[in-house]
Coordinates of C-alpha atoms and ligand atoms in Angstrom, one line a residue:
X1 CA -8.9 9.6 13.9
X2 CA -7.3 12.8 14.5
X3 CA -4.3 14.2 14.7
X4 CA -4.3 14.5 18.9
X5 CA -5.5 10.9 19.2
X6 CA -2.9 8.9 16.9
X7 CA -0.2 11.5 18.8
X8 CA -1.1 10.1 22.1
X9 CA -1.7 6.5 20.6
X10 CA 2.3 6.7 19.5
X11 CA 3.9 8.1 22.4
X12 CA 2.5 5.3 24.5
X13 CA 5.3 2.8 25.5
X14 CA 6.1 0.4 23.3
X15 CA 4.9 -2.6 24.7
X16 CA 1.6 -0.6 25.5
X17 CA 1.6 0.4 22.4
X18 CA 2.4 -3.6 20.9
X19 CA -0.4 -4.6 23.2
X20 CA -3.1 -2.2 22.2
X21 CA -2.6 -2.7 18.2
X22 CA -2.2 -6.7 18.4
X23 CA -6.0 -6.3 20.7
X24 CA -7.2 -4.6 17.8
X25 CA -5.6 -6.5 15.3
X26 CA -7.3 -9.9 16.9
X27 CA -10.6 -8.3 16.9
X28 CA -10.6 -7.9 13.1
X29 CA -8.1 -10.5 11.8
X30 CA -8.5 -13.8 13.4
X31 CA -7.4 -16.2 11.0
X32 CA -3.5 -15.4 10.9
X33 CA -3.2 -15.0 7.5
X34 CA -0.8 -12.6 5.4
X35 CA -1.6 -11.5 2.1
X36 CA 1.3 -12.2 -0.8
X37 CA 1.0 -9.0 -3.3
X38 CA 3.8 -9.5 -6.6
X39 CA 5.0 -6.3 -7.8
X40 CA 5.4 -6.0 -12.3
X41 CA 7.2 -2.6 -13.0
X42 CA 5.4 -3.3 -16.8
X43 CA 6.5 0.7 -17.5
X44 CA 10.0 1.2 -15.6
X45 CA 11.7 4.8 -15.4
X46 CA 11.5 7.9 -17.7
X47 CA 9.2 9.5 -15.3
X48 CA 8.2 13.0 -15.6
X49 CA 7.8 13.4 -12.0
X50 CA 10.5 14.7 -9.6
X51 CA 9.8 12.8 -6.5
X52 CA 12.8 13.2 -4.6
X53 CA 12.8 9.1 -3.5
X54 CA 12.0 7.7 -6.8
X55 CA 14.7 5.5 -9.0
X56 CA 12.2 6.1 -12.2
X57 CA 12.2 9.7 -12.0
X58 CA 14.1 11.1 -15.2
X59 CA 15.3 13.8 -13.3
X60 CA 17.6 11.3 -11.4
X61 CA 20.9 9.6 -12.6
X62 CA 20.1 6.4 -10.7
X63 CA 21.3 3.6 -13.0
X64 CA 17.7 2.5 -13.5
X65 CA 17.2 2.5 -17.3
X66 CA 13.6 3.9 -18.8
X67 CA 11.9 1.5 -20.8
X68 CA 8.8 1.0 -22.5
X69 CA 5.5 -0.1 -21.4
X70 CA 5.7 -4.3 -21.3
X71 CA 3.8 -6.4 -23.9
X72 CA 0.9 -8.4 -22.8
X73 CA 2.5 -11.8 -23.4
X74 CA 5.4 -10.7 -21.5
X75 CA 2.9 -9.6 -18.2
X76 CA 0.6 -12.7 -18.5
X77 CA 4.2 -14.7 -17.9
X78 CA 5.0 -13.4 -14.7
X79 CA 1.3 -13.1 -13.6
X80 CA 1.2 -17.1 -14.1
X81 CA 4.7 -17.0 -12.2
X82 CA 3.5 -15.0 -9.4
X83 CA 0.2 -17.4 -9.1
X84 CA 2.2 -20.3 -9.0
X85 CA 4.4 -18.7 -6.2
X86 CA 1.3 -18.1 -4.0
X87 CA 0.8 -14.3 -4.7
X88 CA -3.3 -13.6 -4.8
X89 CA -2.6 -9.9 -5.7
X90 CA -0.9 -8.7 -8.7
X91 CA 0.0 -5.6 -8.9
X92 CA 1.7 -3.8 -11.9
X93 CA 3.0 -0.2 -12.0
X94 CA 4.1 2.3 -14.3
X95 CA 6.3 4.9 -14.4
X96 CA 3.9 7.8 -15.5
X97 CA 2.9 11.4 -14.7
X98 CA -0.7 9.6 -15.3
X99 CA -2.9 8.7 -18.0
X100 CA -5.6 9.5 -20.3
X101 CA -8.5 8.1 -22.0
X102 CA -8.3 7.7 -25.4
X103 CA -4.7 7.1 -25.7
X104 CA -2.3 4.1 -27.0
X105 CA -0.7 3.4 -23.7
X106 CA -4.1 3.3 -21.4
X107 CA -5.4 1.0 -24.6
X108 CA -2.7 -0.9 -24.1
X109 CA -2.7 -1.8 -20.4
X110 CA -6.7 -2.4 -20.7
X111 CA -6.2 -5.4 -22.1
X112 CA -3.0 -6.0 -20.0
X113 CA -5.7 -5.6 -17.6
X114 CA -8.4 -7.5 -19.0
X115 CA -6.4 -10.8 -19.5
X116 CA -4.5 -10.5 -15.8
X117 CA -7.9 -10.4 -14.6
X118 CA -8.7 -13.9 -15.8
X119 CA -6.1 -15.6 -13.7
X120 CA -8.1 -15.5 -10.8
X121 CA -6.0 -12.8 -8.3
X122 CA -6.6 -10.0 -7.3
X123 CA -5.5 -7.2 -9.6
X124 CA -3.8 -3.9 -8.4
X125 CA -2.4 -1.0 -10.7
X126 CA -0.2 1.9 -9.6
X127 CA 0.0 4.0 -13.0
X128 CA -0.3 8.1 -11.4
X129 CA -3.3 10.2 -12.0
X130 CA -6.7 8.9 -12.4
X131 CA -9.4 11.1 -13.6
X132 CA -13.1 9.9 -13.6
X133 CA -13.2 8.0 -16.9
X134 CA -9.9 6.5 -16.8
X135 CA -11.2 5.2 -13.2
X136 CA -14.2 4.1 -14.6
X137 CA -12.4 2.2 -17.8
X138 CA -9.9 0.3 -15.1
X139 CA -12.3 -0.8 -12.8
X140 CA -14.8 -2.4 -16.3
X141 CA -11.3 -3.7 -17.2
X142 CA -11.1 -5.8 -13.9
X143 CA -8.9 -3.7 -11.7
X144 CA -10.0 -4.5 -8.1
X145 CA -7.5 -2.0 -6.3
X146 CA -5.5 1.1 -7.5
X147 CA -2.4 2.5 -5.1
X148 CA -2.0 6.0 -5.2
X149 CA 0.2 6.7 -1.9
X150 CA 0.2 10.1 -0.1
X151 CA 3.5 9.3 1.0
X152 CA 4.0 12.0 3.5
X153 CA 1.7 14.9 5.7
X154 CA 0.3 17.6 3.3
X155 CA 2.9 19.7 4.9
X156 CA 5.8 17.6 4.0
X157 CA 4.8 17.0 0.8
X158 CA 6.1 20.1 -1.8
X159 CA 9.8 19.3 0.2
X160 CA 9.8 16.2 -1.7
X161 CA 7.8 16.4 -5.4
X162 CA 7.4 19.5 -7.1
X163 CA 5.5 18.8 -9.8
X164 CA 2.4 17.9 -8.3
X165 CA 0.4 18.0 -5.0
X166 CA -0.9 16.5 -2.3
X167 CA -4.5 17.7 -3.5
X168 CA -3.8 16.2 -7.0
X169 CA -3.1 12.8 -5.2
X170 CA -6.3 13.1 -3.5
X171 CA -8.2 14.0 -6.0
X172 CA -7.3 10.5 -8.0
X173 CA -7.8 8.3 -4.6
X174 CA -11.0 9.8 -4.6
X175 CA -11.8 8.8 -8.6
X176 CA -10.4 5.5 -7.9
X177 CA -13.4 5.2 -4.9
X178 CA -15.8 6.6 -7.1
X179 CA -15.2 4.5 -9.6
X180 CA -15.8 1.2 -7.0
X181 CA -12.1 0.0 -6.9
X182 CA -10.8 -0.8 -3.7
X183 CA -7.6 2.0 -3.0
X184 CA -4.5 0.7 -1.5
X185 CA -3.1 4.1 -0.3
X186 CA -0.3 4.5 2.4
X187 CA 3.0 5.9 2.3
X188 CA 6.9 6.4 3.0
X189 CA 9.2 7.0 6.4
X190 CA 12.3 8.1 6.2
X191 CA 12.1 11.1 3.8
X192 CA 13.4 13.8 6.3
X193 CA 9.6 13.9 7.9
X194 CA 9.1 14.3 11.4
X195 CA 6.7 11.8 13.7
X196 CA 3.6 14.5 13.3
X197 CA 4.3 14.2 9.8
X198 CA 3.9 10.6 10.1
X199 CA 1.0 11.3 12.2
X200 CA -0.2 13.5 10.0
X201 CA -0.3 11.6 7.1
X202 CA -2.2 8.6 8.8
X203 CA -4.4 10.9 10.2
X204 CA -5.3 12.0 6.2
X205 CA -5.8 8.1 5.5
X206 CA -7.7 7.4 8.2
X207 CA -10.2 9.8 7.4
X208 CA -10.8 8.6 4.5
X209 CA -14.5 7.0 3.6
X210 CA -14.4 4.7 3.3
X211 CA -11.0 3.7 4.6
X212 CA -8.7 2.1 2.2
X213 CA -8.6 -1.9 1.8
X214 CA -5.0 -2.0 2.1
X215 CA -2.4 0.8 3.3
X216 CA 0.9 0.1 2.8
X217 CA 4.0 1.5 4.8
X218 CA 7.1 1.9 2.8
X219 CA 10.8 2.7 4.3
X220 CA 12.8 4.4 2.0
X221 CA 14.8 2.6 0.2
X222 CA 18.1 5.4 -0.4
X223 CA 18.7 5.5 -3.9
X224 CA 21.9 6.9 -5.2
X225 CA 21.7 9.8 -7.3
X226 CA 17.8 10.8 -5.5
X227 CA 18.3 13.4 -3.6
X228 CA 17.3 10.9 -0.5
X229 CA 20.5 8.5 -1.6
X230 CA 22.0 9.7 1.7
X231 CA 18.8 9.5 3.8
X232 CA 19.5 7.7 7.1
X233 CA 17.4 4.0 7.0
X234 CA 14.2 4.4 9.3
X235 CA 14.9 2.8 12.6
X236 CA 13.2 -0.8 13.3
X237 CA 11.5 0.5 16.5
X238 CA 10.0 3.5 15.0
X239 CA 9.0 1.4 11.8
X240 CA 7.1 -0.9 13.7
X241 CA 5.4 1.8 15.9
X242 CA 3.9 3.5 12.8
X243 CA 2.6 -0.2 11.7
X244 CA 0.7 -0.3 15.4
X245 CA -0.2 2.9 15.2
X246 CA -2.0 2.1 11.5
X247 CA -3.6 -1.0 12.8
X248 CA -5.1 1.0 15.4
X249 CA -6.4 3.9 13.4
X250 CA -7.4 1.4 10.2
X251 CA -8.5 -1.6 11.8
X252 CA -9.9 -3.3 8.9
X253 CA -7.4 -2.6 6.5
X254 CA -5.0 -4.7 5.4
X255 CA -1.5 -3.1 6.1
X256 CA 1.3 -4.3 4.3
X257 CA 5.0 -4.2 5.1
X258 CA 6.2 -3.0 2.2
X259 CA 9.4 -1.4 0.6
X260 CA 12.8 -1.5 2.6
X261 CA 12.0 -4.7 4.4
X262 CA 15.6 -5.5 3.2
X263 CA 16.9 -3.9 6.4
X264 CA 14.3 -5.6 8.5
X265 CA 15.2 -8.4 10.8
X266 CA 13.5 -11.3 10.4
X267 CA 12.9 -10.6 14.0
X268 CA 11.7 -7.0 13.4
X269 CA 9.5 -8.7 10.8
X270 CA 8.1 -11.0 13.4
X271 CA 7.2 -7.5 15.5
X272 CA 5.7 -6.0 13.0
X273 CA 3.5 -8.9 11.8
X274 CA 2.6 -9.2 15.3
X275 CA 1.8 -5.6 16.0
X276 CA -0.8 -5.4 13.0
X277 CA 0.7 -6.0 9.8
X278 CA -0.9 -8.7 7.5
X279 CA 0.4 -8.3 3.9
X280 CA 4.1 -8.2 2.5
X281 CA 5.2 -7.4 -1.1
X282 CA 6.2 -11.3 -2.1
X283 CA 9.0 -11.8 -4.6
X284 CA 12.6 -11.0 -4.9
X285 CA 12.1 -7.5 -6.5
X286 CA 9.6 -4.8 -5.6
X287 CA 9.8 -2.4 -8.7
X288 CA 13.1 -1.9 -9.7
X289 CA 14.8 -2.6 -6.0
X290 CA 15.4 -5.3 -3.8
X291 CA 13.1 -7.6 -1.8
X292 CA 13.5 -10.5 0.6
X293 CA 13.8 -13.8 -1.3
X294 CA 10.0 -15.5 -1.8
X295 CA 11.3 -18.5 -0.1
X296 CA 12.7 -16.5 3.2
X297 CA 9.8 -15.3 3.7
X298 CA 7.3 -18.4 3.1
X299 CA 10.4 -19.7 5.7
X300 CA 9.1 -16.8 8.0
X301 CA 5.7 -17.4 8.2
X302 CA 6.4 -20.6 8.8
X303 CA 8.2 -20.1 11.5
X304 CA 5.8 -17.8 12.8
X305 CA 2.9 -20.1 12.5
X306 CA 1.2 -17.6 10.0
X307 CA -0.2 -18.8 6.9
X308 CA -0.7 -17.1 3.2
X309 CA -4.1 -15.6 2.2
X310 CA -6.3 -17.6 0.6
X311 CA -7.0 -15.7 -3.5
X312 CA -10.5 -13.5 -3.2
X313 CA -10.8 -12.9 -6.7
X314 CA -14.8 -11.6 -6.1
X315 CA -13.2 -8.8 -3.9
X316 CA -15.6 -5.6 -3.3
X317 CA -14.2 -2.6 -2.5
X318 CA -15.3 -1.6 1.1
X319 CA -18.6 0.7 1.2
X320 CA -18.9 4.3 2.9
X321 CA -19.9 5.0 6.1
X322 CA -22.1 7.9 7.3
X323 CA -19.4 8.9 10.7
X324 CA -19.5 6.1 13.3
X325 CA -21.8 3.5 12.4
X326 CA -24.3 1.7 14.7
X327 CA -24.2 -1.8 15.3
X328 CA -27.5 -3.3 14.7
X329 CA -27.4 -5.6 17.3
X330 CA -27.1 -3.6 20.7
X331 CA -27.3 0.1 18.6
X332 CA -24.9 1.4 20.3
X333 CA -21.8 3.7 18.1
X334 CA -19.5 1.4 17.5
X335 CA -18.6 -1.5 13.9
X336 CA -19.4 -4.6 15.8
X337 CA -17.7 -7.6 14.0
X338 CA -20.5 -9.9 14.9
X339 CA -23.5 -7.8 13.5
X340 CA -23.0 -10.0 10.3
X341 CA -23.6 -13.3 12.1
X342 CA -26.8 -11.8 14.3
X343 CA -24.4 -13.1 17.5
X344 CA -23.6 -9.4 19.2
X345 CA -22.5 -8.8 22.1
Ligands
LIG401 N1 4.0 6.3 -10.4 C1 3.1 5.8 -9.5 C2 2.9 6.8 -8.4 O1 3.7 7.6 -8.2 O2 1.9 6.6 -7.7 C3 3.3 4.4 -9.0 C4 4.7 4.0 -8.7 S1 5.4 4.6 -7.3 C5 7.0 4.0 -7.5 C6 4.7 3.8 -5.9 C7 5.1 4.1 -4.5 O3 6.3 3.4 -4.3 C8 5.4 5.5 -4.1 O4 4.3 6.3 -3.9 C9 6.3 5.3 -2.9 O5 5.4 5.2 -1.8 C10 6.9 4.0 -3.1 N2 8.4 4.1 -3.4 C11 8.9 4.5 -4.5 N3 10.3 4.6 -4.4 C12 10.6 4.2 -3.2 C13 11.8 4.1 -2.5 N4 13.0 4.4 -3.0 N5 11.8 3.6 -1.2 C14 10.6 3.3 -0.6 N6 9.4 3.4 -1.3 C15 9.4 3.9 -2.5
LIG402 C1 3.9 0.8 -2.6 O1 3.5 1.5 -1.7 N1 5.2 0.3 -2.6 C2 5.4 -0.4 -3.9 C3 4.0 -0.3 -4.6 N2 3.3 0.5 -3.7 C4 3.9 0.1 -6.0 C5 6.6 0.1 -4.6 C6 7.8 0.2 -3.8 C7 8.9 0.7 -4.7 C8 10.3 0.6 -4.1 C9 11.3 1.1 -4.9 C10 11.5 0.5 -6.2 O2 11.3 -0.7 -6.4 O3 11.9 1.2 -7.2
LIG403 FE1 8.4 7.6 -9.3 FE2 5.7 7.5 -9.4 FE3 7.0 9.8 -8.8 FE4 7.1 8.9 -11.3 S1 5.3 9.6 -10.2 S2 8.8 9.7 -10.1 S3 7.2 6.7 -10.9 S4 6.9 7.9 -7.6

């Protein structure tokens, strides 16, 4: 989508706005289901990175203490624990600059990998910068998604890390596709951006082909001694119009309520499921900050009638598209849900 279309899509009314993205959602998603992702920091602070958000950077004085990268046994633990909780993603991340082929560390969380993989989730890795082999070794491992965020517009972007780029991040979401895994790429409000930053930065992941498979939206979380501790928290309203505003843009993506639902109502939460979202960071800590309690939320979706995903283990990442594709059913431009059933419209 571009840039002039999601503007107009935002500025809408809200309730126009609610309407249009929970039309769009119902097309795609008709199941009412929410997918539960765990979060594993298995490598937490000492980063090299200066993201101006980030606990883990070791530029910071944040309290957060660096550690070293988790032993297997350790991660199969709380892999069984999150299974047993009702998570069908499990995603671990580390606190790295990237990493490289051939070294201890990428050894090391191979077979992290490899032995996760058995426990019949899905598998998701946030560990920086990808190159092609590295890609390539993750996704034989049994990776089925990597997150690599773009976080803000390409614009906004230097204000807040300095020691990389926006094309850098690219470049590894694009290695991650290459390399067949699934890319969970979204990003975060609240870091001093302005709404065409926001749209800006959807109108990046959008474009993207093929789309991601998930996109999460993040509200910063203000950590003291960041230089965003002070950041005001992102208004509900404005939260929950960027979620209707991804639904619309990325309509068969997962998107995923993700850090700062801690200053979410549970009503807000009940918006924003309605207005698109349909996965949730499960568990009571995201990396090294707070989430809602598992069992508030399973109390939520119950409440809202919505059940957890069922595990897809077998998941394929989503295929490229050659611009808008034609149905096969009536050939006219548009992804017609029912072409896979032979009952179009
Ligand atoms: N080091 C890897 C990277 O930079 O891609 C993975 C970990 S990083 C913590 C993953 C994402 O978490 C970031 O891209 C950002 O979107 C989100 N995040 C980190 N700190 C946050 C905070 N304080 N509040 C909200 N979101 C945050
Ligand atoms: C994402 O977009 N959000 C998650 C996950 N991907 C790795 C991380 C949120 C981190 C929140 C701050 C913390 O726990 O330190
Ligand atoms: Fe934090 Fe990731 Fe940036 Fe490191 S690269 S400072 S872990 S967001």
């Amino acid at each position: 989508m571009t840039f002039a279309e999601l503007h107009r899509i935002y500025y809408q009314p809200f309730f126009t706005l609610i309407k249009q993205a929970r039309a769009v959602h119902d097309e795609h998603w008709t199941d009412g289901t929410v997918q539960l992702c765990t979060l594993l920091s298995i490598k937490t602070g000492g980063c090299s990175e200066d993201c101006g958000y980030c606990a883990q950077s070791a530029r910071y004085t944040t309290g957060v203490q660096a550690e070293k990268l988790m032993e297997r046994e350790q991660v199969m633990e709380r892999a069984l624990a999150a299974r047993s909780s009702g998570a069908t993603r499990f995603c671990m991340g580390a606190a790295w600059k990237g990493v490289r082929k051939g070294t201890q560390k990428f050894d090391q969380v191979l077979d992290i990998v490899r032995d996760v993989s058995k426990l019949g989730m899905e598998v998701c890795v946030t560990l920086g910068e990808l190159g092609a082999e590295e890609a390539s070794d993750l996704k034989k491992a049994g990776v089925t998604a990597y997150n690599h965020n773009v976080d803000t517009s390409p614009e906004h972007y230097p204000n807040i890390v300095s020691t990389h780029t926006f094309e850098d991040r690219l470049r590894t979401i694009r290695h991650a596709q290459d390399a067949g895994m699934s890319v969970c790429c979204g990003g975060i409000l609240g870091l001093g951006e302005t709404i065409d930053d926001r749209l800006k930065m959807l109108e990046v992941i959008s474009n993207f082909n093929p789309q991601p498979e998930s996109v999460p939206i993040n509200a910063l979380m203000p950590i003291q001694g960041t230089p965003m501790g002070d950041n005001e928290v992102v208004d509900s309203f404005a939260f929950i119009r960027m979620i209707a505003v991804a639904r619309i843009a990325l309509p068969k993506s997962k998107v995923r309520l993700s850090a700062g639902r801690t200053n979410l109502s549970r009503e807000a939460q009940a918006l924003a499921y309605f207005a698109g979202a349909n996965s949730i960071f499960y568990g009571d800590k995201l990396l090294t900050a707070a989430n809602p309690r598992a069992n508030e939320d399973m109390r939520l979706l119950r409440d809202l009638g919505l059940l957890p995903l069922e595990p897809n283990p077998g998941m394929e990442a989503p295929g490229a598209t050659n611009g808008v594709p034609l149905s096969p059913c009536c050939e006219r431009e548009h992804a017609c849900e029912k072409e896979m059933t032979g009952a179009c419209c």
